Amino acid sequence: MAYKSRSLSSIISAVNHEIFLPHIQRSFVWSETQMSKLFDSLMRGYPIQTFLFWKTKEEIKTRRFMQKIEVDIDLHTLYDESKSQNEVEKVLVLDGQQRLQTLYCIYHGFLKSDAGVLKEAYLDITSINVDTITEQIYNLQFVDARTPESLPLFRVKDLLSKYEKTASEDISDKVNEELDGILNESADEKKTRERIVRKNISKLRSILTEDVHFWIEELDGTVNEYPYKTILEIFVRVNSGGTKLDASDLMFAAMKELSANIEENLEDAALLLSNGNINFEIDTILKAILLINGKGATVDPQKFKGGEGITLVNSIDGNWDSNYLPAFQALRDFIITDLKLDNSKIIRSYNSLVPILIYLYFNPAATPENKSRLKAFYYKAQIFNWFSSQTDGVLEAIFNRTLKSCAGKDFPLSDIQEYFVNSRHTRINFDMAVLEDHSLRFFFLHLLYVETNSSSAFNVKLKNNAPHVDHIYPKSKLGKEPLLIDAKDINHIGNYRLVGASDNIRKRAEDPESYFTNLKNSGISIQKHLLVEEYSDDPAKLKMDRKEYLKFKQKRTMKIFEILEPIINFV
């Protein structure tokens, strides 16, 4: 083991040529704020901890750093097969991925926004005062690369391109000369600014070229004995701080020692199950796999240690294509076709999908009746928060009592409900009181639109089309004279609908009679919102009258219950 200093420019030039990431590293997760704070620390001369590298010729799945930082990038696109081979020397970053990826982006790469815009790092080269909000002196700004900023914003990556062979003094002189024609300053202000610019340019160049800012602890596996098993243990320990590893990360580390395929298979499964804005975690998939293999639901790296771990991984690998993959495909189809889930806002617990995945593992071609049972189970699990506490114990109880021997049988909805009533003392029946629970309005509205329109209201691409909960009768008018409706009757499922945000803004507080009459006259369907034929056929009945409103609310609430009750309480 050896410590050595190294310039950032030499590290950057080695990234994706000599320096890579091992497959056990997770995704880049830092925000722009964290990236800016790291840069501020360096400019102030603060220490940023040592990097831990591992030089090896072992066959290790090797990943490139991102030239363009994308939060949701598919990591498979970054793997370098040629560097992953046995006897090919490479240096892998065990600790420092977030810091090094940040610096690589600032000085050499791009940051890609959610809208797909490439942005580059700029610094106000006249920075000297502490920002009272960020408590930083050197606040980076990430600017659209298509529209470069002008001074005093200085493009940081110019130091490795435009000014690569220019001395700091000459860069400062050029920048100050340009600022002379931009800023309106007194002689004293100009003198102070020139000094600040020279100081900041010198710091930027020093960080890049001098060997005093970055210290590397390198484990040289080409000379000394640093086998993968030892490295894995070191990796787990050094990553127990900083950006925390969760249970599935540590489980990954243990599994990867035993199987080269398991990471890619599990990530592919998570990607398959993640539809729209759903974030299906590998941890949830692992719970189902462990239960199927009789290992309980708790995600624990120890389950993949020793001989039993080898047997478990071999079983998973051996049955992946024949059993697990069809189950994931069946669940994906069920999520999209039957539940129409495409937004995390309408999922209270992903763990409720574990029993469904297990059932589909044993019965991938579920009958229509069993799909209805699965839907009822999912909806009740969400409504009654069946998986809000002691989740692993609940999953294990359900598996051992009902799912362990469900192959070729109906989904055991009744037995599962009996468990929740007798052992968990929770509700299982959907009734009018549950429908009127204000905290569940978003969930019930989503389910209502799914069942009446065969599509999710959340399946949109344009941000302004995202659904808002809208009062059919305007909230601002119901509580005032002459109606004086109580708040509990205003904010009620009978008066709620989902509508695109931009449409909701345009509607404002328009009376429902004129609003829905105009929609109907324009050929727009209002049945999907009003539900009750009496009103959708003749929206002129939607009078701003106390008696008429309460009658409308009651009839529409009953109609919603008639639609949802047989689905949620399916027997």
Coordinates of C-alpha atoms in Angstrom, one line a residue:
M1 CA 0.0 0.0 0.0
A2 CA 1.4 3.4 -1.0
Y3 CA 0.4 7.0 -0.7
K4 CA 1.3 9.4 -3.5
S5 CA 0.2 12.8 -4.7
R6 CA -0.9 13.4 -8.3
S7 CA -2.1 16.4 -10.3
L8 CA -5.7 16.6 -11.3
S9 CA -4.8 17.1 -14.9
S10 CA -2.9 13.8 -15.0
I11 CA -5.8 12.0 -13.3
I12 CA -8.3 13.4 -15.7
S13 CA -6.2 12.4 -18.7
A14 CA -6.1 8.9 -17.3
V15 CA -9.8 8.6 -16.7
N16 CA -11.4 6.0 -19.1
H17 CA -7.9 5.1 -20.3
E18 CA -6.1 3.9 -17.2
I19 CA -8.6 4.8 -14.4
F20 CA -12.1 3.2 -14.3
L21 CA -14.8 2.2 -11.9
P22 CA -15.4 -1.4 -10.7
H23 CA -18.9 -2.9 -11.2
I24 CA -19.5 -3.0 -7.4
Q25 CA -19.7 0.8 -7.5
R26 CA -23.3 2.2 -7.6
S27 CA -24.6 5.1 -9.6
F28 CA -23.4 8.7 -9.3
V29 CA -25.8 10.5 -6.9
W30 CA -24.4 13.9 -6.2
S31 CA -26.5 17.0 -6.8
E32 CA -25.3 20.3 -8.3
T33 CA -25.1 21.7 -4.8
Q34 CA -22.8 18.9 -3.6
M35 CA -20.6 19.3 -6.7
S36 CA -20.3 23.1 -6.1
K37 CA -19.4 22.6 -2.4
L38 CA -16.6 20.2 -3.4
F39 CA -15.2 22.8 -5.8
D40 CA -15.6 25.6 -3.2
S41 CA -13.6 23.5 -0.7
L42 CA -10.8 23.0 -3.2
M43 CA -10.6 26.7 -4.1
R44 CA -10.4 27.5 -0.4
G45 CA -7.6 25.0 0.1
Y46 CA -9.6 22.6 2.3
P47 CA -8.7 18.9 2.3
I48 CA -11.1 16.6 0.4
Q49 CA -9.9 13.2 1.7
T50 CA -7.7 10.6 0.0
F51 CA -8.7 8.6 -3.0
L52 CA -8.5 4.8 -2.8
F53 CA -7.4 3.1 -6.0
W54 CA -6.8 -0.6 -6.8
K55 CA -4.4 -1.6 -9.6
T56 CA -5.2 -5.0 -10.9
K57 CA -5.0 -7.4 -13.8
E58 CA -7.9 -9.5 -12.6
E59 CA -11.0 -10.1 -14.7
I60 CA -13.3 -7.5 -13.2
K61 CA -16.3 -6.0 -14.9
T62 CA -15.1 -2.4 -15.5
R63 CA -17.1 0.7 -16.0
R64 CA -16.2 4.1 -17.6
F65 CA -16.8 7.4 -15.9
M66 CA -19.5 9.6 -17.5
Q67 CA -18.4 12.2 -20.0
K68 CA -21.9 13.6 -19.6
I69 CA -23.3 13.2 -16.1
E70 CA -26.8 11.7 -16.4
V71 CA -28.6 10.8 -13.1
D72 CA -30.7 8.0 -14.7
I73 CA -28.1 6.7 -17.2
D74 CA -28.2 2.9 -17.9
L75 CA -24.9 1.8 -16.3
H76 CA -24.7 -1.1 -18.8
T77 CA -23.9 1.4 -21.5
L78 CA -20.7 2.4 -19.6
Y79 CA -19.1 -1.1 -19.3
D80 CA -15.8 -1.5 -21.1
E81 CA -15.4 -5.1 -22.1
S82 CA -11.8 -4.8 -23.3
K83 CA -10.6 -3.4 -19.9
S84 CA -12.7 -6.0 -18.0
Q85 CA -10.6 -8.9 -19.4
N86 CA -8.1 -11.0 -17.4
E87 CA -4.4 -9.9 -17.6
V88 CA -5.5 -6.4 -18.7
E89 CA -4.1 -3.8 -16.3
K90 CA -6.5 -1.2 -15.0
V91 CA -6.8 1.1 -12.0
L92 CA -10.2 0.9 -10.3
V93 CA -11.6 3.6 -7.9
L94 CA -12.8 2.0 -4.7
D95 CA -13.4 5.2 -2.8
G96 CA -13.9 8.7 -4.4
Q97 CA -16.2 8.0 -7.3
Q98 CA -18.5 11.0 -6.5
R99 CA -15.6 13.4 -6.1
L100 CA -13.6 12.3 -9.1
Q101 CA -16.7 12.1 -11.4
T102 CA -17.6 15.7 -10.2
L103 CA -14.1 17.0 -11.0
Y104 CA -14.0 15.2 -14.3
C105 CA -17.3 16.9 -15.2
I106 CA -16.2 20.4 -14.1
Y107 CA -12.9 20.5 -15.8
H108 CA -13.6 18.2 -18.8
G109 CA -17.2 17.1 -19.3
F110 CA -20.8 18.1 -19.1
L111 CA -23.8 17.9 -16.8
K112 CA -27.0 16.7 -18.6
S113 CA -30.3 18.2 -17.3
D114 CA -33.5 16.3 -17.0
A115 CA -34.6 18.0 -20.3
G116 CA -31.5 16.6 -22.1
V117 CA -29.6 19.9 -22.2
L118 CA -25.8 19.7 -21.8
K119 CA -24.4 22.2 -19.3
E120 CA -20.9 23.3 -18.5
A121 CA -19.4 24.6 -15.3
Y122 CA -18.7 28.4 -15.0
L123 CA -17.2 30.4 -12.1
D124 CA -17.6 34.1 -11.4
I125 CA -13.9 34.9 -11.7
T126 CA -14.4 38.0 -9.5
S127 CA -15.7 35.9 -6.6
I128 CA -14.4 36.9 -3.2
N129 CA -17.3 37.3 -0.7
V130 CA -19.1 34.5 1.2
D131 CA -22.6 33.8 -0.2
T132 CA -25.0 34.2 2.8
I133 CA -27.3 31.4 1.4
T134 CA -24.8 28.8 0.3
E135 CA -22.0 29.8 2.7
Q136 CA -19.6 29.4 -0.3
I137 CA -17.3 31.9 -2.0
Y138 CA -17.0 29.9 -5.2
N139 CA -20.5 29.0 -6.4
L140 CA -20.3 27.1 -9.7
Q141 CA -23.0 27.7 -12.2
F142 CA -23.9 25.0 -14.7
V143 CA -24.8 26.8 -18.0
D144 CA -26.3 25.6 -21.2
A145 CA -23.4 24.7 -23.4
R146 CA -25.2 26.0 -26.5
T147 CA -25.2 29.5 -25.2
P148 CA -21.8 30.2 -23.6
E149 CA -21.7 32.9 -20.9
S150 CA -19.4 35.9 -21.0
L151 CA -17.2 37.4 -18.3
P152 CA -17.1 37.7 -15.4
L153 CA -18.4 34.1 -15.7
F154 CA -15.3 32.0 -16.6
R155 CA -15.7 28.6 -18.3
V156 CA -13.7 26.3 -16.1
K157 CA -12.9 23.6 -18.8
D158 CA -11.1 26.3 -20.9
L159 CA -8.1 25.6 -18.7
L160 CA -7.8 22.2 -20.4
S161 CA -8.6 23.4 -23.9
K162 CA -8.4 27.1 -24.8
Y163 CA -5.7 27.9 -22.1
E164 CA -4.0 24.5 -21.7
K165 CA -0.6 25.9 -22.5
T166 CA -1.1 29.4 -21.3
A167 CA 0.6 30.6 -18.1
S168 CA -1.7 31.7 -15.2
E169 CA -0.4 35.3 -15.5
D170 CA -1.2 35.5 -19.2
I171 CA -4.7 34.1 -18.6
S172 CA -5.3 36.7 -15.9
D173 CA -4.0 39.5 -18.0
K174 CA -6.3 38.5 -20.9
V175 CA -9.4 38.2 -18.6
N176 CA -8.7 41.5 -16.9
E177 CA -8.3 43.2 -20.2
E178 CA -11.7 42.0 -21.3
L179 CA -13.3 42.9 -18.0
D180 CA -11.9 46.4 -18.4
G181 CA -14.3 46.9 -21.3
I182 CA -17.2 45.3 -19.5
L183 CA -17.2 46.7 -16.0
N184 CA -17.7 50.3 -14.9
E185 CA -15.3 50.7 -12.0
S186 CA -13.3 53.3 -10.1
A187 CA -9.5 53.0 -10.2
D188 CA -9.5 51.4 -6.8
E189 CA -12.2 48.9 -7.7
K190 CA -10.4 48.0 -10.8
K191 CA -7.2 47.4 -8.9
T192 CA -9.0 45.2 -6.4
R193 CA -10.7 43.3 -9.1
E194 CA -7.5 42.6 -11.0
R195 CA -6.0 41.2 -7.9
I196 CA -9.0 38.9 -7.3
V197 CA -8.9 37.7 -10.8
R198 CA -5.2 36.9 -10.7
K199 CA -5.7 35.0 -7.4
N200 CA -8.7 33.0 -8.6
I201 CA -7.1 32.1 -11.9
S202 CA -4.0 31.0 -10.0
K203 CA -6.1 28.8 -7.7
L204 CA -7.9 27.2 -10.7
R205 CA -4.7 26.4 -12.4
S206 CA -3.0 25.2 -9.2
I207 CA -5.8 22.7 -8.5
L208 CA -5.4 21.4 -12.1
T209 CA -1.6 21.2 -12.4
E210 CA 0.1 21.0 -9.0
D211 CA 0.7 17.7 -7.1
V212 CA -0.4 19.0 -3.7
H213 CA -4.2 18.8 -3.7
F214 CA -4.9 15.2 -4.4
W215 CA -3.5 12.2 -2.5
I216 CA -4.1 8.7 -3.6
E217 CA -3.8 5.5 -1.6
E218 CA -3.1 2.7 -4.2
L219 CA -3.5 -1.0 -3.6
D220 CA -1.2 -2.5 -6.2
G221 CA -2.6 -5.9 -7.0
T222 CA -0.1 -6.5 -9.8
V223 CA 2.8 -6.6 -7.3
N224 CA 1.2 -7.6 -4.0
E225 CA -1.5 -10.0 -3.0
Y226 CA -4.8 -8.1 -3.2
P227 CA -7.4 -10.7 -4.4
Y228 CA -10.9 -9.7 -5.2
K229 CA -12.3 -11.1 -1.9
T230 CA -10.0 -8.8 0.1
I231 CA -10.8 -5.8 -2.1
L232 CA -14.5 -6.5 -1.6
E233 CA -14.2 -6.4 2.1
I234 CA -12.2 -3.1 1.9
F235 CA -14.8 -1.7 -0.4
V236 CA -17.7 -2.5 1.9
R237 CA -15.9 -0.9 4.8
V238 CA -14.7 2.3 3.2
N239 CA -18.2 2.9 1.7
S240 CA -19.9 2.5 5.0
G241 CA -19.5 6.3 5.4
G242 CA -20.0 9.1 2.8
T243 CA -22.6 8.1 0.3
K244 CA -24.2 5.3 2.3
L245 CA -24.5 1.8 0.8
D246 CA -28.0 0.3 1.5
A247 CA -28.7 -3.3 2.2
S248 CA -29.0 -4.2 -1.5
D249 CA -25.7 -2.6 -2.3
L250 CA -23.9 -4.7 0.3
M251 CA -25.8 -7.7 -1.0
F252 CA -24.6 -7.0 -4.5
A253 CA -21.0 -6.9 -3.3
A254 CA -21.4 -10.3 -1.7
M255 CA -23.2 -11.8 -4.7
K256 CA -20.8 -10.5 -7.4
E257 CA -18.0 -12.4 -5.8
L258 CA -20.0 -15.6 -6.7
S259 CA -21.6 -14.7 -10.0
A260 CA -20.7 -12.6 -13.0
N261 CA -24.3 -12.4 -14.3
I262 CA -26.3 -11.6 -11.3
E263 CA -25.8 -7.8 -11.2
E264 CA -26.8 -7.4 -14.9
N265 CA -29.8 -9.7 -14.5
L266 CA -31.1 -7.9 -11.4
E267 CA -30.6 -4.4 -12.9
D268 CA -32.4 -5.5 -16.1
A269 CA -35.3 -6.8 -14.0
A270 CA -35.5 -3.5 -12.1
L271 CA -35.4 -1.6 -15.3
L272 CA -38.1 -3.8 -16.8
L273 CA -40.4 -3.2 -13.9
S274 CA -39.8 0.5 -13.7
N275 CA -42.5 2.1 -15.9
G276 CA -42.7 5.9 -16.4
N277 CA -41.8 7.5 -13.1
I278 CA -41.9 4.3 -11.0
N279 CA -38.6 3.5 -9.3
F280 CA -38.6 -0.3 -8.7
E281 CA -35.7 -1.0 -6.4
I282 CA -33.5 -4.1 -6.7
D283 CA -34.0 -4.5 -2.9
T284 CA -37.7 -5.3 -3.5
I285 CA -36.8 -7.9 -6.2
L286 CA -34.3 -9.5 -3.8
K287 CA -36.9 -9.9 -1.1
A288 CA -39.0 -12.0 -3.5
I289 CA -36.1 -14.1 -4.7
L290 CA -34.9 -14.8 -1.2
L291 CA -38.5 -15.8 -0.1
I292 CA -38.8 -18.2 -3.1
N293 CA -35.6 -19.8 -2.1
G294 CA -36.7 -20.2 1.5
K295 CA -34.2 -17.6 2.9
G296 CA -36.6 -15.2 4.4
A297 CA -37.3 -11.6 3.3
T298 CA -34.5 -9.7 5.0
V299 CA -31.8 -8.5 2.6
D300 CA -28.6 -9.6 4.3
P301 CA -25.2 -10.1 2.6
Q302 CA -24.5 -13.0 5.0
K303 CA -27.0 -15.1 3.0
F304 CA -24.5 -15.1 0.2
K305 CA -21.5 -16.3 2.2
G306 CA -19.9 -19.7 2.2
G307 CA -21.3 -22.9 0.7
E308 CA -24.9 -22.0 1.2
G309 CA -24.3 -18.7 -0.6
I310 CA -22.7 -20.5 -3.6
T311 CA -25.7 -22.9 -3.8
L312 CA -28.2 -20.0 -3.6
V313 CA -26.5 -18.0 -6.4
N314 CA -26.1 -21.1 -8.6
S315 CA -29.9 -21.7 -8.1
I316 CA -30.8 -18.2 -9.1
D317 CA -28.5 -18.2 -12.1
G318 CA -29.7 -21.6 -13.2
N319 CA -33.4 -20.7 -13.0
W320 CA -33.1 -17.1 -14.2
D321 CA -34.3 -17.6 -17.8
S322 CA -36.7 -20.4 -17.2
N323 CA -38.5 -19.1 -14.0
Y324 CA -37.5 -15.6 -12.8
L325 CA -37.5 -13.8 -16.1
P326 CA -41.0 -14.9 -17.1
A327 CA -42.2 -13.8 -13.6
F328 CA -40.7 -10.4 -14.1
Q329 CA -42.2 -10.1 -17.5
A330 CA -45.6 -11.2 -16.2
L331 CA -45.4 -8.6 -13.4
R332 CA -44.4 -5.9 -15.8
D333 CA -47.4 -6.6 -18.0
F334 CA -49.7 -6.7 -14.9
I335 CA -48.3 -3.3 -13.7
I336 CA -48.9 -1.7 -17.1
T337 CA -51.9 -3.4 -18.4
D338 CA -54.0 -4.1 -15.3
L339 CA -52.9 -1.7 -12.6
K340 CA -51.7 1.0 -15.1
L341 CA -49.1 2.3 -12.6
D342 CA -46.8 4.9 -14.0
N343 CA -46.1 7.3 -11.2
S344 CA -44.6 6.8 -7.7
K345 CA -47.3 9.1 -6.2
I346 CA -49.8 6.3 -6.4
I347 CA -47.7 3.7 -4.8
R348 CA -47.7 3.7 -1.0
S349 CA -45.6 0.5 -0.7
Y350 CA -43.5 -1.3 -3.3
N351 CA -43.4 -4.3 -0.9
S352 CA -47.0 -5.0 -1.8
L353 CA -45.8 -6.1 -5.2
V354 CA -43.6 -8.8 -3.7
P355 CA -46.4 -11.4 -3.0
I356 CA -47.7 -10.7 -6.6
L357 CA -44.3 -11.3 -8.0
I358 CA -44.0 -14.6 -6.0
Y359 CA -47.4 -15.8 -7.2
L360 CA -46.5 -15.0 -10.9
Y361 CA -43.2 -16.9 -10.4
F362 CA -45.2 -20.0 -9.7
N363 CA -48.1 -19.0 -12.1
P364 CA -46.8 -16.7 -14.9
A365 CA -49.9 -17.2 -17.0
A366 CA -52.5 -16.1 -14.4
T367 CA -56.1 -16.4 -15.3
P368 CA -58.4 -13.3 -15.6
E369 CA -60.0 -14.2 -12.3
N370 CA -56.7 -14.4 -10.5
K371 CA -55.6 -11.1 -12.0
S372 CA -58.7 -9.6 -10.4
R373 CA -57.7 -11.2 -7.1
L374 CA -54.2 -9.7 -7.5
K375 CA -55.6 -6.3 -8.3
A376 CA -57.8 -6.5 -5.2
F377 CA -54.9 -7.5 -3.1
Y378 CA -52.7 -4.6 -4.4
Y379 CA -55.4 -2.0 -3.9
K380 CA -56.2 -3.2 -0.3
A381 CA -52.5 -3.3 0.6
Q382 CA -52.2 0.3 -0.5
I383 CA -55.5 1.5 1.0
F384 CA -55.0 -0.2 4.4
N385 CA -51.2 0.2 4.5
W386 CA -50.7 -3.5 5.1
F387 CA -46.9 -3.1 4.6
S388 CA -46.3 0.0 6.7
S389 CA -44.4 -1.8 9.5
Q390 CA -42.5 -5.0 10.2
T391 CA -42.5 -5.6 6.5
D392 CA -40.1 -8.5 6.3
G393 CA -42.0 -10.4 9.0
V394 CA -45.3 -9.7 7.2
L395 CA -43.9 -11.0 3.8
E396 CA -42.5 -14.1 5.5
A397 CA -45.8 -14.9 7.2
I398 CA -47.7 -14.4 3.9
F399 CA -45.2 -16.6 2.0
N400 CA -45.1 -19.4 4.6
R401 CA -48.9 -19.5 5.2
T402 CA -50.2 -19.0 1.6
L403 CA -47.7 -18.6 -1.2
K404 CA -45.2 -21.4 -0.6
S405 CA -47.4 -24.0 -2.3
C406 CA -49.5 -21.8 -4.6
A407 CA -48.2 -23.3 -7.9
G408 CA -51.2 -24.2 -10.1
K409 CA -53.7 -22.7 -7.6
D410 CA -55.7 -19.5 -7.3
F411 CA -54.1 -16.5 -5.7
P412 CA -54.9 -17.0 -1.9
L413 CA -56.6 -13.6 -1.4
S414 CA -59.0 -14.9 1.3
D415 CA -56.2 -16.5 3.3
I416 CA -54.1 -13.4 3.1
Q417 CA -57.0 -11.2 4.2
E418 CA -57.6 -13.6 7.1
Y419 CA -54.0 -13.2 8.2
F420 CA -54.3 -9.4 8.2
V421 CA -57.5 -9.5 10.2
N422 CA -56.5 -12.1 12.8
S423 CA -52.7 -11.5 13.1
R424 CA -52.2 -7.9 12.1
H425 CA -55.7 -6.6 13.2
T426 CA -56.0 -4.4 10.2
R427 CA -59.0 -3.6 8.0
I428 CA -59.7 -5.5 4.8
N429 CA -63.0 -4.2 3.5
F430 CA -63.5 -1.2 1.4
D431 CA -66.6 0.8 2.3
M432 CA -68.0 4.3 2.0
A433 CA -66.1 5.6 5.1
V434 CA -62.8 4.5 3.5
L435 CA -63.8 6.1 0.2
E436 CA -64.3 9.4 2.0
D437 CA -60.9 9.3 3.7
H438 CA -59.4 12.6 2.4
S439 CA -55.8 11.3 2.6
L440 CA -56.6 8.6 0.0
R441 CA -58.2 11.0 -2.6
F442 CA -55.2 10.8 -5.0
F443 CA -55.2 7.0 -4.9
F444 CA -58.9 6.7 -5.5
L445 CA -59.0 9.2 -8.3
H446 CA -56.2 7.4 -10.1
L447 CA -58.1 4.1 -9.7
L448 CA -61.3 5.7 -10.8
Y449 CA -59.8 7.1 -14.1
V450 CA -58.0 3.7 -14.7
E451 CA -61.3 1.8 -14.4
T452 CA -63.5 4.3 -16.3
N453 CA -61.0 5.3 -19.1
S454 CA -58.7 2.3 -19.3
S455 CA -55.7 4.6 -18.9
S456 CA -53.7 6.4 -16.2
A457 CA -54.1 10.1 -15.8
F458 CA -50.4 10.3 -15.0
N459 CA -49.3 8.9 -18.4
V460 CA -48.0 12.2 -19.7
K461 CA -44.8 13.6 -21.0
L462 CA -45.3 17.3 -20.8
K463 CA -44.9 18.6 -17.3
N464 CA -47.9 21.0 -17.6
N465 CA -50.1 18.0 -18.4
A466 CA -49.5 16.3 -15.0
P467 CA -52.8 15.9 -13.2
H468 CA -54.0 18.2 -10.5
V469 CA -56.8 17.4 -8.0
D470 CA -59.5 19.9 -9.1
H471 CA -62.8 20.9 -7.4
I472 CA -65.7 20.4 -9.8
Y473 CA -67.6 23.1 -7.9
P474 CA -65.0 25.8 -7.1
K475 CA -63.7 25.7 -3.6
S476 CA -63.5 29.5 -3.4
K477 CA -67.3 29.8 -3.9
L478 CA -68.7 26.9 -2.0
G479 CA -67.6 28.2 1.4
K480 CA -69.0 31.7 0.9
E481 CA -72.5 33.3 0.9
P482 CA -75.0 32.2 -0.2
L483 CA -73.9 28.5 -0.2
L484 CA -71.9 28.3 3.1
I485 CA -70.9 24.6 2.5
D486 CA -68.8 23.0 5.3
A487 CA -65.1 22.3 4.5
K488 CA -65.6 18.5 4.8
D489 CA -68.3 18.6 2.1
I490 CA -66.2 20.9 -0.1
N491 CA -63.0 18.8 0.0
H492 CA -64.8 15.6 -0.7
I493 CA -64.2 12.7 -3.2
G494 CA -67.6 13.5 -4.7
N495 CA -66.4 17.0 -5.7
Y496 CA -62.9 15.9 -6.9
R497 CA -61.6 15.1 -10.4
L498 CA -58.2 14.9 -12.0
V499 CA -57.3 17.5 -14.7
G500 CA -54.1 18.6 -16.4
A501 CA -52.3 21.5 -14.5
S502 CA -52.6 23.9 -17.4
D503 CA -56.3 23.2 -17.9
N504 CA -56.8 23.7 -14.2
I505 CA -55.2 27.1 -14.3
R506 CA -57.3 28.2 -17.3
K507 CA -60.5 27.0 -15.5
R508 CA -59.8 29.1 -12.4
A509 CA -63.1 29.5 -10.4
E510 CA -65.5 29.2 -13.3
D511 CA -69.0 27.9 -12.4
P512 CA -69.4 24.2 -13.3
E513 CA -72.6 24.9 -15.3
S514 CA -70.9 27.2 -17.8
Y515 CA -67.5 25.3 -17.7
F516 CA -68.9 21.8 -18.5
T517 CA -71.5 23.1 -20.9
N518 CA -68.8 24.8 -22.9
L519 CA -66.7 21.6 -22.9
K520 CA -69.7 19.5 -24.0
N521 CA -70.6 22.0 -26.8
S522 CA -67.0 21.7 -28.0
G523 CA -67.3 18.0 -28.4
I524 CA -65.2 17.1 -25.3
S525 CA -66.3 14.2 -23.2
I526 CA -67.4 15.2 -19.7
Q527 CA -68.7 11.8 -18.7
K528 CA -65.3 10.7 -17.5
H529 CA -65.3 13.6 -15.0
L530 CA -68.9 13.9 -13.9
L531 CA -69.7 10.1 -14.1
V532 CA -73.4 10.6 -13.3
E533 CA -75.3 10.5 -16.6
E534 CA -77.9 13.0 -15.3
Y535 CA -75.2 15.7 -15.1
S536 CA -73.0 14.6 -18.0
D537 CA -76.1 14.6 -20.3
D538 CA -77.2 18.0 -19.0
P539 CA -74.5 20.0 -17.3
A540 CA -76.9 22.9 -17.0
K541 CA -78.1 21.1 -13.8
L542 CA -74.8 22.0 -12.1
K543 CA -76.3 25.1 -10.5
M544 CA -74.4 27.1 -7.9
D545 CA -77.0 26.3 -5.3
R546 CA -76.5 24.7 -1.9
K547 CA -79.2 22.0 -2.3
E548 CA -78.1 21.2 -5.9
Y549 CA -74.5 20.9 -4.9
L550 CA -75.1 18.5 -2.0
K551 CA -77.3 16.4 -4.2
F552 CA -74.6 16.3 -6.9
K553 CA -71.9 15.4 -4.4
Q554 CA -74.0 12.5 -2.9
K555 CA -74.9 11.0 -6.3
R556 CA -71.4 11.3 -7.7
T557 CA -69.9 9.7 -4.5
M558 CA -72.3 6.8 -4.8
K559 CA -71.4 6.4 -8.4
I560 CA -67.7 6.3 -7.6
F561 CA -68.4 3.7 -4.9
E562 CA -70.4 1.6 -7.4
I563 CA -67.4 1.6 -9.8
L564 CA -64.7 0.9 -7.3
E565 CA -66.3 -1.4 -4.7
P566 CA -66.5 -4.6 -6.8
I567 CA -62.9 -4.2 -7.9
I568 CA -61.4 -3.6 -4.5
N569 CA -63.7 -6.1 -2.7
F570 CA -63.4 -8.7 -5.4
V571 CA -64.2 -12.2 -4.1

